[in-house]
Short mmCIF file of C-alpha atoms in Angstrom, two decimals:
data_model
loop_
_atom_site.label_atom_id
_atom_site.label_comp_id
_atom_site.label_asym_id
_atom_site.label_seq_id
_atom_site.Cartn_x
_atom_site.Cartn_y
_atom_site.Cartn_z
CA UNK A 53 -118.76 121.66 179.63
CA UNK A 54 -115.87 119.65 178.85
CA UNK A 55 -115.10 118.44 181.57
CA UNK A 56 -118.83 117.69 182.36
CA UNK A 57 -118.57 115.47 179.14
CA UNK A 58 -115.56 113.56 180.09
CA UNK A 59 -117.11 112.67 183.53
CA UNK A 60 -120.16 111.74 182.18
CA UNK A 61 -118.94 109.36 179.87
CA UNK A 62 -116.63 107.63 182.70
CA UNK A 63 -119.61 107.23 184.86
CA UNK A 64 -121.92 105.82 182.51
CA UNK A 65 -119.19 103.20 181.75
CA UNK A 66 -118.26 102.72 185.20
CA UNK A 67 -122.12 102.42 186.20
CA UNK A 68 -122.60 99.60 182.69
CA UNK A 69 -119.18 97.34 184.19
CA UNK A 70 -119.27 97.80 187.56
CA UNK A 71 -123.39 96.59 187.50
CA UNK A 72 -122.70 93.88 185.39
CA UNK A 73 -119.77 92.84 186.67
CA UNK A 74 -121.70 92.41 190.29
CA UNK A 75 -124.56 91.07 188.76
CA UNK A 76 -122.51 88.25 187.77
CA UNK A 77 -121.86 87.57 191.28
CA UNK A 78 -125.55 87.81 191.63
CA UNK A 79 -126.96 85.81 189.13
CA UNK A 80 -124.82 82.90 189.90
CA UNK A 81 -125.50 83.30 193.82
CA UNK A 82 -129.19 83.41 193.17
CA UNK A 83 -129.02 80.06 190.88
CA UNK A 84 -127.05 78.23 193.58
CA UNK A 85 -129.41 79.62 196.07
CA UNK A 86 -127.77 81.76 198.21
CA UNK A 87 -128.85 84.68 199.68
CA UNK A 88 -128.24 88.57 198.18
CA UNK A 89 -128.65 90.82 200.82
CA UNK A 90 -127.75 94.37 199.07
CA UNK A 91 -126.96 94.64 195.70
CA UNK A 92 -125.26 98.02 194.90
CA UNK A 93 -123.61 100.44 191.93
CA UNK A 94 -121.33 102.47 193.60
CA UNK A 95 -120.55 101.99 197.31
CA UNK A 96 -122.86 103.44 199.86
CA UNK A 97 -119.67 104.18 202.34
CA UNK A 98 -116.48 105.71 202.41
CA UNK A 99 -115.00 102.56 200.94
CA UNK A 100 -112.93 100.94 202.51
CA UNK A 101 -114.71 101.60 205.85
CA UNK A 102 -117.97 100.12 206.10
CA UNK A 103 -119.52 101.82 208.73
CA UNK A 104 -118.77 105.71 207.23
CA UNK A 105 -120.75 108.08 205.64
CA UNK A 106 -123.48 105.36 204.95
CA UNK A 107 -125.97 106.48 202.87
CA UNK A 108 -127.46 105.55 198.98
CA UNK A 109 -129.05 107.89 196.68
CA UNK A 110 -131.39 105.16 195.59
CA UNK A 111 -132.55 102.38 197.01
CA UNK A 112 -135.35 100.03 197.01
CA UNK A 113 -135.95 96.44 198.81
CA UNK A 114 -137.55 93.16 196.89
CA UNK A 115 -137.29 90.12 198.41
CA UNK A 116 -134.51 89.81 200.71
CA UNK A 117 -132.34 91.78 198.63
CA UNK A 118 -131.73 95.80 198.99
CA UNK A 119 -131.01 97.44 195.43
CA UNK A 120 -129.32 100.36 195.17
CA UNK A 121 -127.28 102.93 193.59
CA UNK A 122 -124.39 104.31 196.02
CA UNK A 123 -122.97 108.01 196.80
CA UNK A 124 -119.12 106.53 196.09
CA UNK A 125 -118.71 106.09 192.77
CA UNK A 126 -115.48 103.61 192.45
CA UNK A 127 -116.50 100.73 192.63
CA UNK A 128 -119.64 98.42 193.65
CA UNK A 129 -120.63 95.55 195.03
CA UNK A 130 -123.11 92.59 196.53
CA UNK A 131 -123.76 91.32 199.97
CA UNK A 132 -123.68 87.78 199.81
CA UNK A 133 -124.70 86.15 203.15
CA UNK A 134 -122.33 84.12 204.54
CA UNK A 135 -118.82 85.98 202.93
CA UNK A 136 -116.54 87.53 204.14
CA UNK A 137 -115.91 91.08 201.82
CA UNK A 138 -115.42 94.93 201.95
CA UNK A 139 -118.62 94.81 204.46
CA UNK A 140 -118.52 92.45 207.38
CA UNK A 141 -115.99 90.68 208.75
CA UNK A 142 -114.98 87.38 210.46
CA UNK A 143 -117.09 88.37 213.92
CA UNK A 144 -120.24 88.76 211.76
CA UNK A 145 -119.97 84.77 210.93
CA UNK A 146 -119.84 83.30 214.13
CA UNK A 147 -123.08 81.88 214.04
CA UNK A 148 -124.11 78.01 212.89
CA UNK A 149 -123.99 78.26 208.75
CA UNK A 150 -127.42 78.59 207.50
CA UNK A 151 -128.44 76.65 204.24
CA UNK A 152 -128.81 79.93 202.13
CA UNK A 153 -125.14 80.90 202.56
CA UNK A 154 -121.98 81.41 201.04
CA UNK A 155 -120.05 79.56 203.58
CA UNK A 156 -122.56 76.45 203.73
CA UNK A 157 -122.13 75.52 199.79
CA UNK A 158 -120.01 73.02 198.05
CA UNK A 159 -116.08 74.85 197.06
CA UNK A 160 -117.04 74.14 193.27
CA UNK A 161 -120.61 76.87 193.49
CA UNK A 162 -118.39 79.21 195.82
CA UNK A 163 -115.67 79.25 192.91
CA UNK A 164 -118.49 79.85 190.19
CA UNK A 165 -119.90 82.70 192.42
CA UNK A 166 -116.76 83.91 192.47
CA UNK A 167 -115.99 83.95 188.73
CA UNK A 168 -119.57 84.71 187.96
CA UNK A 169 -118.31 88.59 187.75
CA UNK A 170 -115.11 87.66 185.82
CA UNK A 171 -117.28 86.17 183.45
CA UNK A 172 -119.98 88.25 182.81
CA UNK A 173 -117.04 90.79 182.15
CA UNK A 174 -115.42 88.98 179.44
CA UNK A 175 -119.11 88.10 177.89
CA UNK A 176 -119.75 91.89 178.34
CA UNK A 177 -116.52 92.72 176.27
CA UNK A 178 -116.70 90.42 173.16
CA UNK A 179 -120.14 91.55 172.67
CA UNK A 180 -119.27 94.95 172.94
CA UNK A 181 -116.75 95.12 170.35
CA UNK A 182 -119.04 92.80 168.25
CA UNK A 183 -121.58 95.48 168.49
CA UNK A 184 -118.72 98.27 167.32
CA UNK A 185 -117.35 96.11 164.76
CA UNK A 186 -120.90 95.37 163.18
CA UNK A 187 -122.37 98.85 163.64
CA UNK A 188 -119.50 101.07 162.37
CA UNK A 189 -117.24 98.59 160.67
CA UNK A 190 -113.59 98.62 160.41
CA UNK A 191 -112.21 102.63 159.06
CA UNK A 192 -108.34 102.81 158.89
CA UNK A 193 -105.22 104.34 156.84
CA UNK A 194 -103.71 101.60 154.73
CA UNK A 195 -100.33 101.11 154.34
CA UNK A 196 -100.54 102.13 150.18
CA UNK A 197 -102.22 105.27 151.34
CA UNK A 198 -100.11 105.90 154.05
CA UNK A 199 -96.76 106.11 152.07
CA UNK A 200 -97.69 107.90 149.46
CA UNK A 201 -96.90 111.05 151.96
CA UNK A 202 -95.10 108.57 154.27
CA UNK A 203 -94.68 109.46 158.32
CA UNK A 204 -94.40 112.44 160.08
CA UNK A 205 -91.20 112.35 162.45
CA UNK A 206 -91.89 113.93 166.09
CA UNK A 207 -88.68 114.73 167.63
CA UNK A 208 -88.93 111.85 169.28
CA UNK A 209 -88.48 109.62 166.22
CA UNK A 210 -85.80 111.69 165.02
CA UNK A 211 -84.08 110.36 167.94
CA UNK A 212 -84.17 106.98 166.60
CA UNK A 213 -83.13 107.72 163.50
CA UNK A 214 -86.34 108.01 161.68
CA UNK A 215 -87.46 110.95 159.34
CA UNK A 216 -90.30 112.73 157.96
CA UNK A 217 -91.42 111.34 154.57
CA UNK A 218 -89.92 107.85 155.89
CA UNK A 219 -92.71 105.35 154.48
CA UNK A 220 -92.52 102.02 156.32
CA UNK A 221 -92.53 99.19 153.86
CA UNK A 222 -92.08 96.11 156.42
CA UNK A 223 -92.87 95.93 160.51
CA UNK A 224 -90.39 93.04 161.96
CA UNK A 225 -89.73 91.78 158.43
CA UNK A 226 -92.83 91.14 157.69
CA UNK A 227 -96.05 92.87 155.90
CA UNK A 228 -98.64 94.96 157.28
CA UNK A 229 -102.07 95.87 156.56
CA UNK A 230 -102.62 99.65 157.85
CA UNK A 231 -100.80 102.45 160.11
CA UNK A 232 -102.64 100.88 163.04
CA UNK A 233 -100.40 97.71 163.05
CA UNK A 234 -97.55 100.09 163.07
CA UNK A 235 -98.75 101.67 166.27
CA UNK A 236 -99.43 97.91 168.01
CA UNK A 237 -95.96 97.50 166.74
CA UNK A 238 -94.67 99.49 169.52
CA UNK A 239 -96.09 97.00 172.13
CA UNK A 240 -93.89 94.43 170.96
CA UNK A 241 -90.29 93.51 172.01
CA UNK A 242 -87.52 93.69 169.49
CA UNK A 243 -89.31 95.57 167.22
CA UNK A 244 -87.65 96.95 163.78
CA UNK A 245 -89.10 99.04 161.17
CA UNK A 246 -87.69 98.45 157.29
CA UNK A 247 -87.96 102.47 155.56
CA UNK A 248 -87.96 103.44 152.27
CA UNK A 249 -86.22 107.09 152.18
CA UNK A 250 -85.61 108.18 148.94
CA UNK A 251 -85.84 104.80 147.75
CA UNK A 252 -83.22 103.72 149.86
CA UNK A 253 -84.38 100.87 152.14
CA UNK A 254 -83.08 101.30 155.89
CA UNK A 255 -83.80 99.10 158.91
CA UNK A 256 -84.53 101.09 162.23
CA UNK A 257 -84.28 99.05 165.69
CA UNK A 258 -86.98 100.51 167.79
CA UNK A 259 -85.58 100.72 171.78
CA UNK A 260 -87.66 98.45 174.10
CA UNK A 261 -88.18 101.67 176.83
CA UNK A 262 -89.37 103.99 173.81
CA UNK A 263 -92.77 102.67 174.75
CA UNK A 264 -92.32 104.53 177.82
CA UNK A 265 -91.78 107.75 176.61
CA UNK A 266 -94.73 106.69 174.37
CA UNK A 267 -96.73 106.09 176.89
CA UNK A 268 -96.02 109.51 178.91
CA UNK A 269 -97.99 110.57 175.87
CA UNK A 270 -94.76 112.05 174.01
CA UNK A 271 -95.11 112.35 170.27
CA UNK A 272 -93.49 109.25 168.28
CA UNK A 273 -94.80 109.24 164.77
CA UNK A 274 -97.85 108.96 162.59
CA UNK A 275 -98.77 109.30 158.93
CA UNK A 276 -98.35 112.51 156.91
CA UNK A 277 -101.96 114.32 157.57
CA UNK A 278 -102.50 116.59 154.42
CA UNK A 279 -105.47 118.81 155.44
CA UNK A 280 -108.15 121.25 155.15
CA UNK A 281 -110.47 123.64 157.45
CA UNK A 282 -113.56 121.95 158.93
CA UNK A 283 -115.68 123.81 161.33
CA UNK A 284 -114.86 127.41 162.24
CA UNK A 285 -115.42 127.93 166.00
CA UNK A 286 -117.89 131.02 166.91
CA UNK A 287 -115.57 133.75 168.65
CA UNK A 288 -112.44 132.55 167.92
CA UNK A 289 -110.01 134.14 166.12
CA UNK A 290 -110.14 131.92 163.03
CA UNK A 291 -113.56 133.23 162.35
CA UNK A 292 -112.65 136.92 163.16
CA UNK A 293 -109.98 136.86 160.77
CA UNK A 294 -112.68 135.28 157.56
CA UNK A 295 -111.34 132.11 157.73
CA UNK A 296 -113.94 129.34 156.08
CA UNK A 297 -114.18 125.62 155.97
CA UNK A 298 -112.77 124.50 153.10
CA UNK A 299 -109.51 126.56 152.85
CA UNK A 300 -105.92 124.82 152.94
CA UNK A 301 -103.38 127.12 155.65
CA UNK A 302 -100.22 126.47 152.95
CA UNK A 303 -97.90 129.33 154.73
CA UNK A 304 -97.96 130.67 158.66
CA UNK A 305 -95.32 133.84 158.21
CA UNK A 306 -92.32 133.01 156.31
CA UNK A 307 -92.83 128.90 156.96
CA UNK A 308 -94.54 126.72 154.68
CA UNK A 309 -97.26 124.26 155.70
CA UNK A 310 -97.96 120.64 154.13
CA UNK A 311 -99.22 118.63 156.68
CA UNK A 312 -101.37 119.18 159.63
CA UNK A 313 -98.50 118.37 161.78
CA UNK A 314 -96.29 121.16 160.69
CA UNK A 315 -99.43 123.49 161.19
CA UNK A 316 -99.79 122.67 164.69
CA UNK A 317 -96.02 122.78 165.19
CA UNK A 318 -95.86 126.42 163.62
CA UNK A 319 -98.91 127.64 165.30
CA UNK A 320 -97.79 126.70 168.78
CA UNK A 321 -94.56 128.47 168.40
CA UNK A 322 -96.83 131.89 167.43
CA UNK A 323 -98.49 131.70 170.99
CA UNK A 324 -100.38 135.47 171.83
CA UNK A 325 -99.06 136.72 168.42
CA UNK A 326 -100.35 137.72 165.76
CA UNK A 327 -99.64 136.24 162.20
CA UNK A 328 -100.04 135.63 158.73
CA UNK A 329 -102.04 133.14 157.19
CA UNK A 330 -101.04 132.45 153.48
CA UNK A 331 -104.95 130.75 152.44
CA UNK A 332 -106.13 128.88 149.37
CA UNK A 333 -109.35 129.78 148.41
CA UNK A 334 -110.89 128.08 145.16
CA UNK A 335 -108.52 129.26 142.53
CA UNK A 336 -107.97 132.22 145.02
CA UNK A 337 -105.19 133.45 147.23
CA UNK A 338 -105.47 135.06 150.74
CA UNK A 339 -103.60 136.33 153.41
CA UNK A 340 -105.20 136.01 156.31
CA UNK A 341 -104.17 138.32 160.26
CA UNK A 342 -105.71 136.24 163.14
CA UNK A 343 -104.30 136.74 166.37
CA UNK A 344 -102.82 133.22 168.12
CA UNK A 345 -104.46 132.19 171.60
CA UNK A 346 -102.12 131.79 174.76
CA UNK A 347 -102.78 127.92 174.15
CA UNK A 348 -101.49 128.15 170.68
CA UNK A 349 -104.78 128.02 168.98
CA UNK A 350 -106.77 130.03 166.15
CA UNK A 351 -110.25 128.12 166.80
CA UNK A 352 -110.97 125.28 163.72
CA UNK A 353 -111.68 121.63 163.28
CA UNK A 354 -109.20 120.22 160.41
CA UNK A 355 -110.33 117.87 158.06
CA UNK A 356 -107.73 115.42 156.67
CA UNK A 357 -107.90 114.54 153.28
CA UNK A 358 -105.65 111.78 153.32
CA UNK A 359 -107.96 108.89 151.78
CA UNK A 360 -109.04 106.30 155.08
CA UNK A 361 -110.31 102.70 153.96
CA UNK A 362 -113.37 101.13 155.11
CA UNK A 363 -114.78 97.98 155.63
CA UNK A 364 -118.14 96.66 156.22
CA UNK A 365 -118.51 93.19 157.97
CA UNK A 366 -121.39 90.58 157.61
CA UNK A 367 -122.87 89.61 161.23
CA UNK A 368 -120.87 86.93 161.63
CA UNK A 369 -117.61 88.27 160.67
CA UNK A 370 -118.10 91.15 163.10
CA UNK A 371 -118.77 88.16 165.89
CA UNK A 372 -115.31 86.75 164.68
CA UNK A 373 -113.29 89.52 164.44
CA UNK A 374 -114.70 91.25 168.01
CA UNK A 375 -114.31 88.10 169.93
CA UNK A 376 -110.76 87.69 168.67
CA UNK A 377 -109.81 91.80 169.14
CA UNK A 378 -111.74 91.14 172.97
CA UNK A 379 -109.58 88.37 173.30
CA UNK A 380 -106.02 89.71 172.51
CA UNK A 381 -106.48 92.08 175.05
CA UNK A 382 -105.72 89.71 177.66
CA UNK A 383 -102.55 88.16 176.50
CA UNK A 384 -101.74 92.32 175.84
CA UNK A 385 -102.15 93.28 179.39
CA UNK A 386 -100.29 90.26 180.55
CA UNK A 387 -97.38 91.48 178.31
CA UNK A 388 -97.88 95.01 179.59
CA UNK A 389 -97.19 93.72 183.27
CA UNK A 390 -94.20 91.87 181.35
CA UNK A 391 -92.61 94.99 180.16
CA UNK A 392 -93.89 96.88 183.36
CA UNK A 393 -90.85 94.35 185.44
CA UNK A 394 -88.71 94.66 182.78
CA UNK A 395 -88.03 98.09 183.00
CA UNK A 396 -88.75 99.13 179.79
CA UNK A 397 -92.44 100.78 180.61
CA UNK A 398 -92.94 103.04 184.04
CA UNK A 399 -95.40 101.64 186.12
CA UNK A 400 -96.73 105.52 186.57
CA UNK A 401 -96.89 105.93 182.59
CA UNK A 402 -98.65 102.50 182.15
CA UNK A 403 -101.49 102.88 185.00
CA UNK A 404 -104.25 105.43 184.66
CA UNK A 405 -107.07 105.67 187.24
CA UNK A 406 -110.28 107.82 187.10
CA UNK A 407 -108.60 111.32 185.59
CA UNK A 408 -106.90 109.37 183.24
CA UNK A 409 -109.60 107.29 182.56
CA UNK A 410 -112.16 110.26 181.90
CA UNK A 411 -109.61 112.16 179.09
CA UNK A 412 -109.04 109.01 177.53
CA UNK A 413 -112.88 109.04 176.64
CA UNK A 414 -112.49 112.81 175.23
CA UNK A 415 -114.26 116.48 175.32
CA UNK A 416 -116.54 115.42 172.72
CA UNK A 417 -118.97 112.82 173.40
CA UNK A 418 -118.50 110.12 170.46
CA UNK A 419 -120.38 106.99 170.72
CA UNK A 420 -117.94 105.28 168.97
CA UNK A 421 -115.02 105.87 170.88
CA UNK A 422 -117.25 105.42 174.17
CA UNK A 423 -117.83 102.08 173.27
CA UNK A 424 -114.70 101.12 171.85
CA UNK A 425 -113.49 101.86 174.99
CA UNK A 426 -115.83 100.82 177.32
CA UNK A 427 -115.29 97.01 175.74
CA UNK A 428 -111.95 97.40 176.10
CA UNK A 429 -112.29 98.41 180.30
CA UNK A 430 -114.47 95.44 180.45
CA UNK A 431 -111.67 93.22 179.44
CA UNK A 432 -109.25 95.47 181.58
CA UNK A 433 -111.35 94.74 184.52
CA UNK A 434 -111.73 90.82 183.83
CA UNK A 435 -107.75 91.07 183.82
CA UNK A 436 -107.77 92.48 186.90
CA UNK A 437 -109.88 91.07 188.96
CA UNK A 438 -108.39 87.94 188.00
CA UNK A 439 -105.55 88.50 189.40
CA UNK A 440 -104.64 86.17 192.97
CA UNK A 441 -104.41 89.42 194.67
CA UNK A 442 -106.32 89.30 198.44
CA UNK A 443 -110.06 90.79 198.22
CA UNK A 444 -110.14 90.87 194.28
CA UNK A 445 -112.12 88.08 192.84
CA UNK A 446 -108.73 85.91 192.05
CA UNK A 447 -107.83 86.06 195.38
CA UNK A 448 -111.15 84.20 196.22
CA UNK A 449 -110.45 81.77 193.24
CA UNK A 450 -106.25 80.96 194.66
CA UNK A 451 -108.22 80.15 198.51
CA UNK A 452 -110.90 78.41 196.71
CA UNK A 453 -108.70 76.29 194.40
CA UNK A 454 -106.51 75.43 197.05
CA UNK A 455 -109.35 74.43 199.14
CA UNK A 456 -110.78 72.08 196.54
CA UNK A 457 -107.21 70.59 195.82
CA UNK A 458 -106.19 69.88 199.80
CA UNK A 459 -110.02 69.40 200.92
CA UNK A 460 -109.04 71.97 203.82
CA UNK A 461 -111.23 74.60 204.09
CA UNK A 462 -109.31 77.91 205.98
CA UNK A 463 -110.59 79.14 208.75
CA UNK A 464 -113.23 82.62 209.08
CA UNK A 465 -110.26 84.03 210.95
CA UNK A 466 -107.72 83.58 208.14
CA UNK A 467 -109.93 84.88 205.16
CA UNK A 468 -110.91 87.85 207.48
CA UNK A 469 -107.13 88.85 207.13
CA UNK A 470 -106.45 88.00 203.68
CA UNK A 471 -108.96 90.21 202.96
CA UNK A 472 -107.79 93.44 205.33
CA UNK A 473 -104.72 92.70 203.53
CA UNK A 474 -105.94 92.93 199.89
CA UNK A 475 -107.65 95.87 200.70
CA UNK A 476 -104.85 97.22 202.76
CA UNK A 477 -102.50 96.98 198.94
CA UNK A 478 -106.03 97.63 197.20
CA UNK A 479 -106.40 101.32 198.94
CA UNK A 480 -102.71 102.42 198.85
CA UNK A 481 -102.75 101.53 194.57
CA UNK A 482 -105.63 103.70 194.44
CA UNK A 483 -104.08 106.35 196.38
CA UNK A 484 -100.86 105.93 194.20
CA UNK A 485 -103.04 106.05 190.69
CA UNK A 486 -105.39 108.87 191.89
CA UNK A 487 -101.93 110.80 192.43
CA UNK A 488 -100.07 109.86 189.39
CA UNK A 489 -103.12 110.46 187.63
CA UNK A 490 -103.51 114.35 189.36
CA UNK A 491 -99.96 114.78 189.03
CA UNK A 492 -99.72 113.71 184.98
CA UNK A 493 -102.61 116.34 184.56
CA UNK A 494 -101.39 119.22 186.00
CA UNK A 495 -98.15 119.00 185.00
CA UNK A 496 -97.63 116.81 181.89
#
C-alpha cells in the first residue's frame, strides 16, 4: 500500500506539470495560429522511438487536434505541425510550408512557442507555493526553541567536530531565524557554524563535500527532539506489550533515553530482541517487554514536544513570500550544478529520477508535502528545460536566438540532427538516473 501511495502521488504530479507544461506550448501555438495536431500526457510510444508500441489509453479528437492521455508515463508532449521533435523528422517536412505551421512563422512566435512551456512552469510554481504558503502558513523550530535542548550530533557531525547539546548561536557570522536556515546553510560554500557548548563559544568550518555525504542521505544533525508516543500501530509489538499514546520511553535496558534520536539509535541496535522499556505513565512507572522487529522497530508514531512556531500570512504576504521562495529555486539549482563541477557534490547523490522522486513524496499521502513539492518540480523542470541542451526547450531557444541574431535560418536537415543528438544524451541520462536511482534503493 505504500508503495501504491508513493506512485500515486508521483503520477498525479507528473500528470499536473507535464500537462501544463505542454499546454504552454499549446496555448501559445494556438494564439499564433498554428496547428496542434496531438496533444498528449504521457507518451503514446516507447519514447524515444516513435513508431513502437503506439497506443493511448485515452483519446479523443476536436478540431484538428487529437487529445490524449499516453501508456508511457515520463514525459509528454504536442504535435505541432511544421517541427521537428521526438515524433517526425526532417523527411516529414519536405513539402512547401503551409501558413498554419511552425516552420512558416516569424523566429520571434517560434521562440514564444517555445518558451510558452517554460513559462507556464514557472507561473505554475509561484502559484503553487502561494497556495501552500496561504493555506497552511509558515510552521518551523526557532532558533530560541531550538537551543534550549540544542542539536543532536549524528556521527557524521561528530566528525566535524560538532556535539550533541551544541546550540548554534550564529550561521556564517550572522543571525538566523529557525533550524531550517541551518539546514539551507549546508548549500552554501564556506559555510561556518559559531556553537555555544557549555557556554563556551566555538566556530566550526563546515567541509564544502559534506553536502555530499548529506546528500547520500547520511545523518548530519538536527535539533534535540524530546518526545512522546502518538499512535500505537494495530499488531505490532508496541501494542502487544500495553504501550499507549501518551507515554515517554525514558530507558531501553540499561541506556537512558532523552531525545527521540537516542530512541531510534538504541532501538535499532536491539534488532529481533527482546527488551525493556522503562515507561512514564501519569505519575506512574512501567516496565514494559516488547519484542524488537528485524527492521529495528516496535510499531508507534512519536510525537515531539519540542514547541514549533507558526505563522499565518495575509493574502498578499503569502503572494510575496511564495513568489520569492519559487524564485530562489532557480539561482539554487544553478549553484547545485556549480558544486556538482566542483567536486564537492556527486552527480549520482545530487540527481534523482522517478524512484527517487516517488520516496521523496513519502508512504503517507500528505497534501502538504505533495504540494510543497510538486511547486518545487515545477521550478525544477523550468530549470531544466531551459537548459541549451539539443531537443529540450533551450535547445530550441540557443537555434532560435541565433537565428534571430544572424537572420540565417538552419536548415530541416541540421535541426533533424540536433535533435537525434539531444535525445541521443537525453535517453542515456535517463538510463543513468533510472540506475542510480534502483541502485541507491536497494542498496543504500
Amino acid at each position: 500500500m505504500a508503495i501504491l501511495t508513493m506512485i500515486g502521488q508521483l503520477l498525479l504530479a507528473l500528470t499536473i506539470l507535464v500537462g501544463l507544461h505542454e499546454f504552454g506550448h499549446f496555448i501559445f501555438a494556438r494564439i499564433f495560429g498554428i496547428r496542434v495536431n496531438k496533444f498528449y500526457i504521457f507518451f503514446d510510444f516507447l519514447f524515444p522511438l516513435p513508431n513502437v508500441l503506439n497506443f493511448a489509453l485515452w483519446k479523443k479528437k476536436s478540431g484538428d487536434t487529437e487529445y490524449g492521455l499516453g501508456w508511457f508515463p515520463l514525459g509528454g508532449y504536442v504535435d505541432i505541425a511544421g517541427m521537428i521533435d521526438e515524433t517526425k523528422d526532417a523527411s516529414q517536412l519536405s513539402s512547401t510550408p503551409e501558413p498554419y505551421e511552425f516552420r512558416s512563422k516569424p523566429a520571434w512566435q517560434r521562440l514564444f512557442v517555445m518558451l510558452g512551456g517554460i513559462i507556464v512552469n514557472v507561473i505554475l510554481g509561484i502559484l503553487i507555493f502561494w497556495g501552500v504558503k496561504f493555506y497552511w502558513g509558515e510552521e518551523y523550530y526557532s532558533k530560541a526553541e531550538v537551543n534550549k535542548l540544542g542539536y543532536y550530533a549524528h556521527p557524521l557531525a561528530q566528525e566535524i567536530g560538532l556535539k550533541t547539546g551544541d546550540k548554534i548561536i550564529k550561521v556564517n557570522n550572522e543571525d538566523y531565524e529557525s533550524s531550517g536556515d541551518v539546514r539551507a546553510a549546508l548549500m552554501k560554500e564556506n559555510t561556518n557554524f559559531t556553537i555555544d557548548r557549555n557556554g563556551e563559544q566555538k566556530e566550526i568550518p563546515i567541509p564544502n563535500d559534506l553536502i555530499d555525504k548529506v546528500a547520500s542521505k547520511v545523518p548530519f544533525m538536527e535539533p534535540v527532539f524530546p518526545f512522546k508516543v502518538g499512535e500505537i500501530a494495530k499488531g505490532m509489538p508496541a501494542e502487544t506489550a500495553g504501550l499507549k499514546a501518551g507515554d515517554r520511553i525514558v530507558k531501553i535496558d540499561s541506556t537512558p533515553i532523552a531525545c527521540f534520536q537516542e530512541f531510534q539509535a538504541a532501538i535499532k541496535k536491539q534488532a529481533g530482541k527482546k527488551v525493556e522499556l522503562l515507561v512514564e505513565r501519569g505519575n506512574k512507572t512501567l516496565k514494559l517487554s516488547p519484542t524488537v522487529t528485524e527492521e529495528g522497530t516496535i510499531g508507534f508514531t512519536s510525537e515531539f514536544t519540542l514547541t514549533s512556531s507558526k505563522r499565518t500570512l495575509s493574502l498578499g504576504e503569502s503572494f510575496i513570500t511564495g513568489a520569492k521562495d519559487a524564485l530562489s529555486v532557480i539561482p539554487n539549482q544553478i549553484q547545485g550544478f556549480g558544486r556538482i563541477f566542483k567536486g564537492h557534490i556527486s552527480a549520482g547523490n545530487a540527481v534523482s529520477g522517478p524512484v527517487g522522486l516517488a520516496q521523496m513524496y513519502g508512504k503517507f499521502w500528505d497534501w502538504e508535502r505533495f504540494w510543497g513539492l510538486t511547486g518545487l518540480l515545477s521550478m525544477g523542470l523550468a530549470f531544466m528545460n531551459a537548459l541549451p541542451i539539443p531537443a529540450l526547450d533551450g535547445g530550441h531557444v540557443l537555434v532560435l536566438l541565433y537565428e534571430m541574431i544572424t537572420r540565417r535560418k538552419p536548415s530541416e536537415k541540421f535541426m533533424e540532427r540536433t535533435q537525434q543528438v539531444g535525445t541521443f544524451i537525453l535517453l542515456t541520462l535517463m538510463v543513468l538516473v533510472l540506475f542510480n536511482d534502483t541502485f541507491k534503493a536497494l542498496f543504500k
